[in-house]
Coordinates of C-alpha atoms and ligand atoms in Angstrom, one line a residue:
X1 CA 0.0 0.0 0.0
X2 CA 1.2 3.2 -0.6
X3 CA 0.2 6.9 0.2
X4 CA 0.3 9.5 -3.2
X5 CA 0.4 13.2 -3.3
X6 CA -3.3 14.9 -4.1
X7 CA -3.8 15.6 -7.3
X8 CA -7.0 13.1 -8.6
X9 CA -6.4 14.6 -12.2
X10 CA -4.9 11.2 -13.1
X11 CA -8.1 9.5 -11.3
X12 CA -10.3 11.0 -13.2
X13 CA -10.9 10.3 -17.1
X14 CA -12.7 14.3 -17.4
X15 CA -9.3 15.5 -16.5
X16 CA -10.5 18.0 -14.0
X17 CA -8.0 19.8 -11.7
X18 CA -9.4 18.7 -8.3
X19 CA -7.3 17.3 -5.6
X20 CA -8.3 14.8 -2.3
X21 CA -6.9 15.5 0.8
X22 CA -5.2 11.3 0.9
X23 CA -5.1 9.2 -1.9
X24 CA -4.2 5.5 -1.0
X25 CA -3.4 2.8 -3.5
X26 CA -4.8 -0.7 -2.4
X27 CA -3.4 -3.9 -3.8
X28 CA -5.0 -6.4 -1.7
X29 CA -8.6 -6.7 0.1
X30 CA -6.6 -6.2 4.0
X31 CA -5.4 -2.8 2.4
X32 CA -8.6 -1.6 1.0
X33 CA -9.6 -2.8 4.9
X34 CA -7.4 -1.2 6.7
X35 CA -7.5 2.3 4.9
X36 CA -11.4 2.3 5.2
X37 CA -11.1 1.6 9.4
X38 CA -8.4 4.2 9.6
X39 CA -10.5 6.9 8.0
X40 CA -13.1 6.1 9.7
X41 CA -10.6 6.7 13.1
X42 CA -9.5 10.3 11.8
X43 CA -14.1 10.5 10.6
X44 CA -12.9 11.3 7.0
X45 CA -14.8 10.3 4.0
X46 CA -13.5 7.8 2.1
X47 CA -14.3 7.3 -1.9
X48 CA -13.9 4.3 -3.9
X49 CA -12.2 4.7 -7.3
X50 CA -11.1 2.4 -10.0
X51 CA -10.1 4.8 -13.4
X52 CA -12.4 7.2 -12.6
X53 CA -13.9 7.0 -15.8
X54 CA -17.5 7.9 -14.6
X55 CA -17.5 10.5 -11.9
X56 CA -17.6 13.7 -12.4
X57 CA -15.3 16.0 -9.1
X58 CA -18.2 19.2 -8.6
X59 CA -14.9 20.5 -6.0
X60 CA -11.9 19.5 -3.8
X61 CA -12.8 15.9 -2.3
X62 CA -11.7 16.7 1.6
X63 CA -11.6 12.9 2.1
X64 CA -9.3 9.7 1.1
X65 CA -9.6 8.7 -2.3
X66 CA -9.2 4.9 -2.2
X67 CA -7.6 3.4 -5.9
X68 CA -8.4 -0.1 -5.8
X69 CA -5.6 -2.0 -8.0
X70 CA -6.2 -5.2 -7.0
X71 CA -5.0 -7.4 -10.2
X72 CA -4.7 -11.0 -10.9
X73 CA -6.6 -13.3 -13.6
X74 CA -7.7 -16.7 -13.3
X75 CA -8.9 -18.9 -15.6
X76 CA -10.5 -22.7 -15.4
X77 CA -12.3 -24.9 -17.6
X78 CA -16.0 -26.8 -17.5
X79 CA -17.7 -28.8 -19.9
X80 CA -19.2 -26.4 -21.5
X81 CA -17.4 -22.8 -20.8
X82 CA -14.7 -21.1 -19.7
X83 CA -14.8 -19.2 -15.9
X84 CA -12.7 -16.4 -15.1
X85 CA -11.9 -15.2 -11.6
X86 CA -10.5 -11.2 -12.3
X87 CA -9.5 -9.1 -9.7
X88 CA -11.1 -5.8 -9.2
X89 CA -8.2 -3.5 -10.0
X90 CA -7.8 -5.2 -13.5
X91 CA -8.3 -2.9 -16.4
X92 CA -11.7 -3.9 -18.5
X93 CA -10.3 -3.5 -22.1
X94 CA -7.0 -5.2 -21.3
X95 CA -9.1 -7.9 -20.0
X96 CA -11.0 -8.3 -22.9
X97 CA -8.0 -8.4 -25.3
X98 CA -6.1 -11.0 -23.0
X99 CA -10.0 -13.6 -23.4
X100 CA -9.2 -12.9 -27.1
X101 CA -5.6 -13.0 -27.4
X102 CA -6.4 -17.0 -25.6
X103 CA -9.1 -17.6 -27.8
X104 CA -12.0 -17.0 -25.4
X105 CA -15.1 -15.9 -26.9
X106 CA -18.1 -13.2 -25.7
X107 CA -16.7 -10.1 -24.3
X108 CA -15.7 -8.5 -28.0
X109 CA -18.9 -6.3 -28.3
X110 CA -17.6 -4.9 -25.0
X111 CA -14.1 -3.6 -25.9
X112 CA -13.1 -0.1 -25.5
X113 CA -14.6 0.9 -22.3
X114 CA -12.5 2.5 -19.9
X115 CA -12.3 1.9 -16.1
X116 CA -11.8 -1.3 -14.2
X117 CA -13.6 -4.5 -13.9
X118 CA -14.2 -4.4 -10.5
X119 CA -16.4 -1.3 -11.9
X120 CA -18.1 -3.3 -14.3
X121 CA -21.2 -4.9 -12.6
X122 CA -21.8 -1.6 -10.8
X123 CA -23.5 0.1 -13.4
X124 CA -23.7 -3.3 -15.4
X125 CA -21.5 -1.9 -18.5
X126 CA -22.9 -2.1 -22.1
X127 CA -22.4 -1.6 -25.4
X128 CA -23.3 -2.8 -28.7
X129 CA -26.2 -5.4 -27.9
X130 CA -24.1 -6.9 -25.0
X131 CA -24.2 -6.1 -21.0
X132 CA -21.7 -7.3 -18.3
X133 CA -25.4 -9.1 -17.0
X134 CA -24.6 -11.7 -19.6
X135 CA -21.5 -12.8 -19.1
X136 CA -21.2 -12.0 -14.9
X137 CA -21.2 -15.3 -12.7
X138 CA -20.9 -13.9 -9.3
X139 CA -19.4 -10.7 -7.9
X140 CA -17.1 -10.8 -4.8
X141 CA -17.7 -7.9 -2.6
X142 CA -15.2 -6.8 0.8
X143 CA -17.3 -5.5 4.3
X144 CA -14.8 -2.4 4.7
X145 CA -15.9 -2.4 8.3
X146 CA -15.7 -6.5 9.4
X147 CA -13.3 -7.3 6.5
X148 CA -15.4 -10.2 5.7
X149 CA -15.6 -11.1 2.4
X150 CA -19.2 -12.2 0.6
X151 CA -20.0 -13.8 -2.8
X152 CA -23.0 -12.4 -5.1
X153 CA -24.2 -14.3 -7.2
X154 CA -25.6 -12.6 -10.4
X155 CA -28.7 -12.2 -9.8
X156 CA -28.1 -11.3 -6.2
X157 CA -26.6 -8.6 -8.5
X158 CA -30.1 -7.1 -9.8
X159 CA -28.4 -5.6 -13.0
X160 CA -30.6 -3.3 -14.8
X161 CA -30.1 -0.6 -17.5
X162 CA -27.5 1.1 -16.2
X163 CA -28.1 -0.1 -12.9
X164 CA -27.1 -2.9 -9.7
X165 CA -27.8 -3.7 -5.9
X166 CA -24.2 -1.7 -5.9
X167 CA -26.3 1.6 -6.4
X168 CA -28.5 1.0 -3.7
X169 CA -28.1 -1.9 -0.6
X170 CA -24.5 -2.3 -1.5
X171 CA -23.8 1.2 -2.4
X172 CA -21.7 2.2 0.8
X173 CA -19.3 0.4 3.6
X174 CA -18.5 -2.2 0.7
X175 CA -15.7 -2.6 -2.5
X176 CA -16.1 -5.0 -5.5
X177 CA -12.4 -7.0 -5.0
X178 CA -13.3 -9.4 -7.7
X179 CA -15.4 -10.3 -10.9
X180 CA -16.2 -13.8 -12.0
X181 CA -17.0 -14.2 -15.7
X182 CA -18.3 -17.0 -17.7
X183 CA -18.0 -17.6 -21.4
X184 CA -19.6 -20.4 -22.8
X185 CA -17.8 -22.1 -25.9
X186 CA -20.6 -22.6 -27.7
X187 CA -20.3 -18.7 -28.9
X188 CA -23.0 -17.0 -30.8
X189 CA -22.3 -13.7 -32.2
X190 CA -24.3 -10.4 -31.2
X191 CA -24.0 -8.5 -34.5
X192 CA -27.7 -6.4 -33.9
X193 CA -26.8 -3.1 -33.2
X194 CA -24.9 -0.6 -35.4
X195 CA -22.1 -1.2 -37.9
X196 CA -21.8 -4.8 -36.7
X197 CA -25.5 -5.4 -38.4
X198 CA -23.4 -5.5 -42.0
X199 CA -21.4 -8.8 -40.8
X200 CA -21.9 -12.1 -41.7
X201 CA -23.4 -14.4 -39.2
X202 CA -22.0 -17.2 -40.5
X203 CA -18.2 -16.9 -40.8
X204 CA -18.0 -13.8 -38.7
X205 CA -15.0 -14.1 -36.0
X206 CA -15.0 -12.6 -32.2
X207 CA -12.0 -10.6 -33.6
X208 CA -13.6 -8.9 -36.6
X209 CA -16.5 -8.1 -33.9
X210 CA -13.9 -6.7 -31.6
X211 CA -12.3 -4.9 -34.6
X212 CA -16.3 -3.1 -35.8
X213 CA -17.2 -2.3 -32.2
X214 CA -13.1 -0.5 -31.4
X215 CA -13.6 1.1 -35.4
X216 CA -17.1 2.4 -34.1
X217 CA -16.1 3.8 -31.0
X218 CA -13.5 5.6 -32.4
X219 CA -15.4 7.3 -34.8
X220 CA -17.7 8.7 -32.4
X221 CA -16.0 8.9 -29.1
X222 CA -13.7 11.4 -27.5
X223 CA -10.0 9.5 -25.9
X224 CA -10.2 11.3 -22.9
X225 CA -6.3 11.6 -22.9
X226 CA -7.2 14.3 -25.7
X227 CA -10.9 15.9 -24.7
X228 CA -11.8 14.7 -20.8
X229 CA -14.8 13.0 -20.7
X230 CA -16.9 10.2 -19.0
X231 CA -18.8 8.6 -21.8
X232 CA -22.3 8.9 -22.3
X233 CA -23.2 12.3 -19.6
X234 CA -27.0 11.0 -19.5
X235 CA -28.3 7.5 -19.3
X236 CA -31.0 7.3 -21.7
X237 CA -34.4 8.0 -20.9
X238 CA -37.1 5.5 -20.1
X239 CA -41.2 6.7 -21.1
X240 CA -44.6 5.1 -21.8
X241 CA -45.1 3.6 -24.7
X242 CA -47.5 6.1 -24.5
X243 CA -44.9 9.4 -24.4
X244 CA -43.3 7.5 -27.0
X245 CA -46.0 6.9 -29.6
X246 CA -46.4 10.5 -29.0
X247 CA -42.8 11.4 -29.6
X248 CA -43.1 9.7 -32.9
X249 CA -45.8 11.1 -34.6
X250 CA -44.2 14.9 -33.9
X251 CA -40.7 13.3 -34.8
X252 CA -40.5 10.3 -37.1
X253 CA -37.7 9.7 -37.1
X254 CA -36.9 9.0 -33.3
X255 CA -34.8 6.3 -32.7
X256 CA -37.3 4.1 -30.3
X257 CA -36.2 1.0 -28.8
X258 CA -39.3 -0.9 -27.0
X259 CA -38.5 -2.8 -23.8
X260 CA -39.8 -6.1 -22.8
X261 CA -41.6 -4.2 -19.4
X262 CA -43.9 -2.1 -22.1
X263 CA -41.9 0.9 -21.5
X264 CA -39.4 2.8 -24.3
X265 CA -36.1 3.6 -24.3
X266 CA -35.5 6.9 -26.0
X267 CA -32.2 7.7 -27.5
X268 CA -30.3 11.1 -25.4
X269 CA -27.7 11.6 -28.2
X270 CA -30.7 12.3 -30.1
X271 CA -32.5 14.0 -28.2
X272 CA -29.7 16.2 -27.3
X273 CA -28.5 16.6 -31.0
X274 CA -31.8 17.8 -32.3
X275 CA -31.9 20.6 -30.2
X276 CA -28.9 21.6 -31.7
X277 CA -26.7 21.5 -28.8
X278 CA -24.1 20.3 -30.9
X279 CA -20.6 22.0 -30.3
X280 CA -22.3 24.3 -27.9
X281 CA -20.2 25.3 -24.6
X282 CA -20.1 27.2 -21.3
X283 CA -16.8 27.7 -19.9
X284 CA -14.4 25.0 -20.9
X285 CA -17.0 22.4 -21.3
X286 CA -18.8 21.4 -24.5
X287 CA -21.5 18.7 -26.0
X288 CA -19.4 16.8 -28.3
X289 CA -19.4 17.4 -32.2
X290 CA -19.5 13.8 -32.9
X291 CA -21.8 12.6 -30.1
X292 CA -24.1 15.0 -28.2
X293 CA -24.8 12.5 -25.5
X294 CA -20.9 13.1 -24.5
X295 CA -19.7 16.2 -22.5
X296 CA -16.3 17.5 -22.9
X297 CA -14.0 19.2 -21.0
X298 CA -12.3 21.1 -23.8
X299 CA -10.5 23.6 -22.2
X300 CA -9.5 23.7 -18.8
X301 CA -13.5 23.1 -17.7
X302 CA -14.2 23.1 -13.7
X303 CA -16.4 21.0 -12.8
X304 CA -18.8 23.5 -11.8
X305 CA -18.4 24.4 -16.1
X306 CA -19.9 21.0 -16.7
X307 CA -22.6 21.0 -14.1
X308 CA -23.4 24.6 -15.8
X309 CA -23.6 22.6 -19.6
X310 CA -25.4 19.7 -17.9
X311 CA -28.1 22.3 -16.3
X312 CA -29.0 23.7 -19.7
X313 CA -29.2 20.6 -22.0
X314 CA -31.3 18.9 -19.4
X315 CA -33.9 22.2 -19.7
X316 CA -33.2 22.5 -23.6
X317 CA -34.1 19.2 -24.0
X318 CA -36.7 18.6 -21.2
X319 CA -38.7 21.8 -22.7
X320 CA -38.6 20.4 -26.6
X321 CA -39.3 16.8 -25.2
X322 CA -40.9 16.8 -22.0
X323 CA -38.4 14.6 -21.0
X324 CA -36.1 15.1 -18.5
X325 CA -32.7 13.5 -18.8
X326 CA -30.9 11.9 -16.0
X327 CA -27.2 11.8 -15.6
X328 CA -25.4 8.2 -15.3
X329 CA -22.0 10.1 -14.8
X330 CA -22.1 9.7 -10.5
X331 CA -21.6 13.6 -9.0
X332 CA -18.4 14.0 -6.0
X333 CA -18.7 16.9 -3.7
X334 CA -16.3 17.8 -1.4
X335 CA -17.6 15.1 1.1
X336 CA -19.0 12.4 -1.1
X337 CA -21.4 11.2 -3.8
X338 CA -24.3 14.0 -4.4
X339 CA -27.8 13.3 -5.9
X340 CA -27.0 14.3 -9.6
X341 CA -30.5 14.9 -10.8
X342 CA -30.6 17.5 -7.8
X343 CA -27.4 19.2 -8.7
X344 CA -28.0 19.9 -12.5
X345 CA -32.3 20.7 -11.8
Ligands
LIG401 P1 -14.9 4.9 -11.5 O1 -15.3 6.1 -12.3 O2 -13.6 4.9 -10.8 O3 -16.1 4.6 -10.4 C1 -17.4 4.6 -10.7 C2 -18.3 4.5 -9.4 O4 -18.0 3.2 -8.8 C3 -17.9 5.5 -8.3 O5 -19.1 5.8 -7.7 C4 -17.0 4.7 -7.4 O6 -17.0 5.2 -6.1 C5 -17.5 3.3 -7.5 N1 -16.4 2.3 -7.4 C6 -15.3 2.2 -8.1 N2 -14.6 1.1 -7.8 C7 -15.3 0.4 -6.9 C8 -15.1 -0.8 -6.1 N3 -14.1 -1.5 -6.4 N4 -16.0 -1.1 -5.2 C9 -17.1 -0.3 -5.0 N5 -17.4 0.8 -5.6 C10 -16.5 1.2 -6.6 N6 -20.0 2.7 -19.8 C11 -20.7 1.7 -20.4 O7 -21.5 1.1 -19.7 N7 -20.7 1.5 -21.7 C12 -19.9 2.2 -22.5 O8 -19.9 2.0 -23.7 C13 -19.1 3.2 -21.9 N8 -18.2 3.9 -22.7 C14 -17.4 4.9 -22.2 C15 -16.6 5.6 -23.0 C16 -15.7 6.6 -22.5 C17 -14.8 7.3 -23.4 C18 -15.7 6.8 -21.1 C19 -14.8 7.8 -20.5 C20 -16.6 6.1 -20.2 C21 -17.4 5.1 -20.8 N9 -18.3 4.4 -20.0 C22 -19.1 3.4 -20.5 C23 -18.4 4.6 -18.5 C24 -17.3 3.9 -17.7 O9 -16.3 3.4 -18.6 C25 -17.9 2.8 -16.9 O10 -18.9 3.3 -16.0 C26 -16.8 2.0 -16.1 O11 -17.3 0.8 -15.6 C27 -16.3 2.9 -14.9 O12 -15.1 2.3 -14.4 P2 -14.1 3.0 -13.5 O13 -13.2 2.0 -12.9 O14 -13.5 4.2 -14.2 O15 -15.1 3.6 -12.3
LIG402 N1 -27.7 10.0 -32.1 C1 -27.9 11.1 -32.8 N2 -27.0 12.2 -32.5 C2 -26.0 12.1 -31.6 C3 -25.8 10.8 -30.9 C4 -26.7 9.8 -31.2 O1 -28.8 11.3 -33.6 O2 -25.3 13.0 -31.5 C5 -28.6 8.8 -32.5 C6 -27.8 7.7 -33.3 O3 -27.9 8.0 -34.6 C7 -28.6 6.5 -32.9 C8 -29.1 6.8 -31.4 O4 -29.0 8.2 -31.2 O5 -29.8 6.4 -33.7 C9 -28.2 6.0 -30.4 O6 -26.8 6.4 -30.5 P1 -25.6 5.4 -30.3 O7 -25.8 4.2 -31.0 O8 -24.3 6.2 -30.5 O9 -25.7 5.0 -28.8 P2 -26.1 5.9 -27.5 O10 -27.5 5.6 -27.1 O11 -25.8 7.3 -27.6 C10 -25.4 4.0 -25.9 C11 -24.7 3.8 -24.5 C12 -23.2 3.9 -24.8 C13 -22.8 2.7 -25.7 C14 -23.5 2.8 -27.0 C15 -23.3 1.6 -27.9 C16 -26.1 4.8 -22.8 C17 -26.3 6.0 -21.9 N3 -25.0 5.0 -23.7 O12 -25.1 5.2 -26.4 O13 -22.5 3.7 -23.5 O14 -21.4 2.6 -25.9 O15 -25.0 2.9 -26.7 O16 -24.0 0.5 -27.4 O17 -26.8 3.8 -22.7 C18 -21.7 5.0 -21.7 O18 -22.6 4.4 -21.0 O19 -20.9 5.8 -21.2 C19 -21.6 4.7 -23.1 C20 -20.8 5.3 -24.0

């Protein structure tokens, strides 16, 4: 374990100048134990972090920032799949290049997003017809307070859109320390959403998959080593089928995407785009050129620039619309998480 100066600029994937007052590298579980009991000594607030790809810092974090880089990746074999035990400080693209790099099918549609797996089920990471739901066997979770350690299984897990029991029962007092995956051999190919919709079925490979899905996310998303960012700023929006049925008779062509529940899930970029928000910018923060649903930090942004940007395309759009976008980038105040809806209304 190790103790760093302040700066959280390299912990955080927006790039934003803020600083913690500790931050503390943890390589093992007893580390990430023993740092949450002594902050808890000295009362400070403590906040997990793997690559800090989807907060946003509103200010100075006044606590310990607590970097969990537990690595290690196992790998055994059953009848019918392949089971990986990953530690929670493992980084999730590198990870998905090592499965394919052994020949191990099923996590190509998810390559390219940032952050670490231990990360993964909290938000339940998707992209491109795939989500870590589908290929999570159980998540291992630490009790920062008893040290005790405590298998979920995945659907102990509830993973939703965007969404896990990490969010809510599990949300505080506990750190992911390690993933378990399972890929079946028997691979099918998920080739229904975007670009990938043009390959073949029957011959394609997992790496031409891998290859679309990296080629696609180039195209359209900001490396934040060149424009900050956290990915998509918004999750997007769930209505009626109702709203949405409404929505498409004013606006045809709406992307809609009907859920198996009855409700709709509306597309944000879109949203977002066609009130010509494109490019636009308060302070050093902007919407994206090449994706609206992103917000950039393009030059020098505080945080309070992108909270400023968030505010107005959440009214621009929610006055066009009606609908009222919420963010899925997770909001750190000086003293800890804040309700993001709340700061940006
Ligand atoms: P962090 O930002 O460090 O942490 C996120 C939250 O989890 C924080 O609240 C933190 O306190 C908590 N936390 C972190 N580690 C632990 C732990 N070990 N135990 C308990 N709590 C913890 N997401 C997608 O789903 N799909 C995408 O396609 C996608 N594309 C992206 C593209 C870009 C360019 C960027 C910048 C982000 C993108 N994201 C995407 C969002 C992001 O990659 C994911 O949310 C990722 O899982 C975050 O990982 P992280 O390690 O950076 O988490
Ligand atoms: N669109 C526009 N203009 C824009 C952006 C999008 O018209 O500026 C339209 C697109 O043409 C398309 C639709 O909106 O018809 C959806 O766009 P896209 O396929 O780019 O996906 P998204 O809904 O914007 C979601 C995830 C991404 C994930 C991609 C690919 C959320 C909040 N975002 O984006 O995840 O990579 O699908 O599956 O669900 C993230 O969570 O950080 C993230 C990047």
């Amino acid at each position: 374990m190790s103790t760093q100066l302040h700066s959280l600029k390299p912990f955080n994937t927006f790039n934003l100048d803020a600083t913690a007052a500790n931050i503390v590298i943890a390589e093992t579980a007893e580390d990430l134990a023993a740092a949450w009991q002594k902050s808890q000594r000295d009362r400070q607030p403590v906040l997990l972090l793997g690559e800090g790809s989807n907060v946003l810092f509103l200010e100075d974090y006044q606590g310990t920032a607590l970097i969990n880089r537990i690595m290690g990746i196992g790998i055994c074999e059953s009848e019918d799949s392949w089971h990986l035990h990953v530690g929670a400080g493992e980084n999730w693209h590198k990870l998905v290049q090592y499965t394919l790099e052994k020949g191990l099918a099923g996590l190509e549609n998810l390559a390219m997003i940032p952050g670490c797996v231990g990360s993964s089920p909290i938000q339940n990471i998707g992209a491109y017809g795939v989500e870590l739901k589908h290929v999570c066997e159980y998540v291992d979770i630490l009790d920062l307070t008893s040290g005790k350690t405590q298998r979920l299984t995945a659907q102990d897990c509830q993973f939703g859109y965007r969404d896990s029991v990490f969010k809510h029962d599990y949300r505080t007092g506990y750190a992911i320390i390690a993933v378990g995956l399972v890929l079946r051999k028997a691979w099918v190919p998920v080739i229904t959403y975007g670009d990938l919709v043009r390959l073949d079925a029957e011959t394609v490979t997992p790496q031409q998959i891998f290859d679309a899905v990296c080629h696609m996310r180039s195209s359209k998303l900001p490396d934040p080593k060149i424009a900050g960012n956290a990915g998509s700023f918004f999750k997007n929006p769930l209505v009626s089928a109702q709203q949405a049925t409404l929505l498409k008779t004013d606006f045809p062509d709406a992307p809609l995407y009907p859920q198996q529940d009855g409700n709709v899930k509306l597309a944000a970029g879109w949203l977002i785009d066609r009130c010509d928000l494109k490019g636009f910018t308060i302070g050093g923060a902007a919407v994206h050129r090449q994706q609206a649903l992103v917000l950039i930090n393009q030059q020098d942004a505080t945080g309070g620039d992108i909270v400023a940007l968030a505010h107005e395309v959440r009214q621009r759009v929610g006055a066009k619309f009606n609908v009222w976008l919420e963010p899925e980038v997770r909001f750190i105040g000086a003293l800890g998480e804040k309700d993001a809806v709340g700061v940006i209304a």
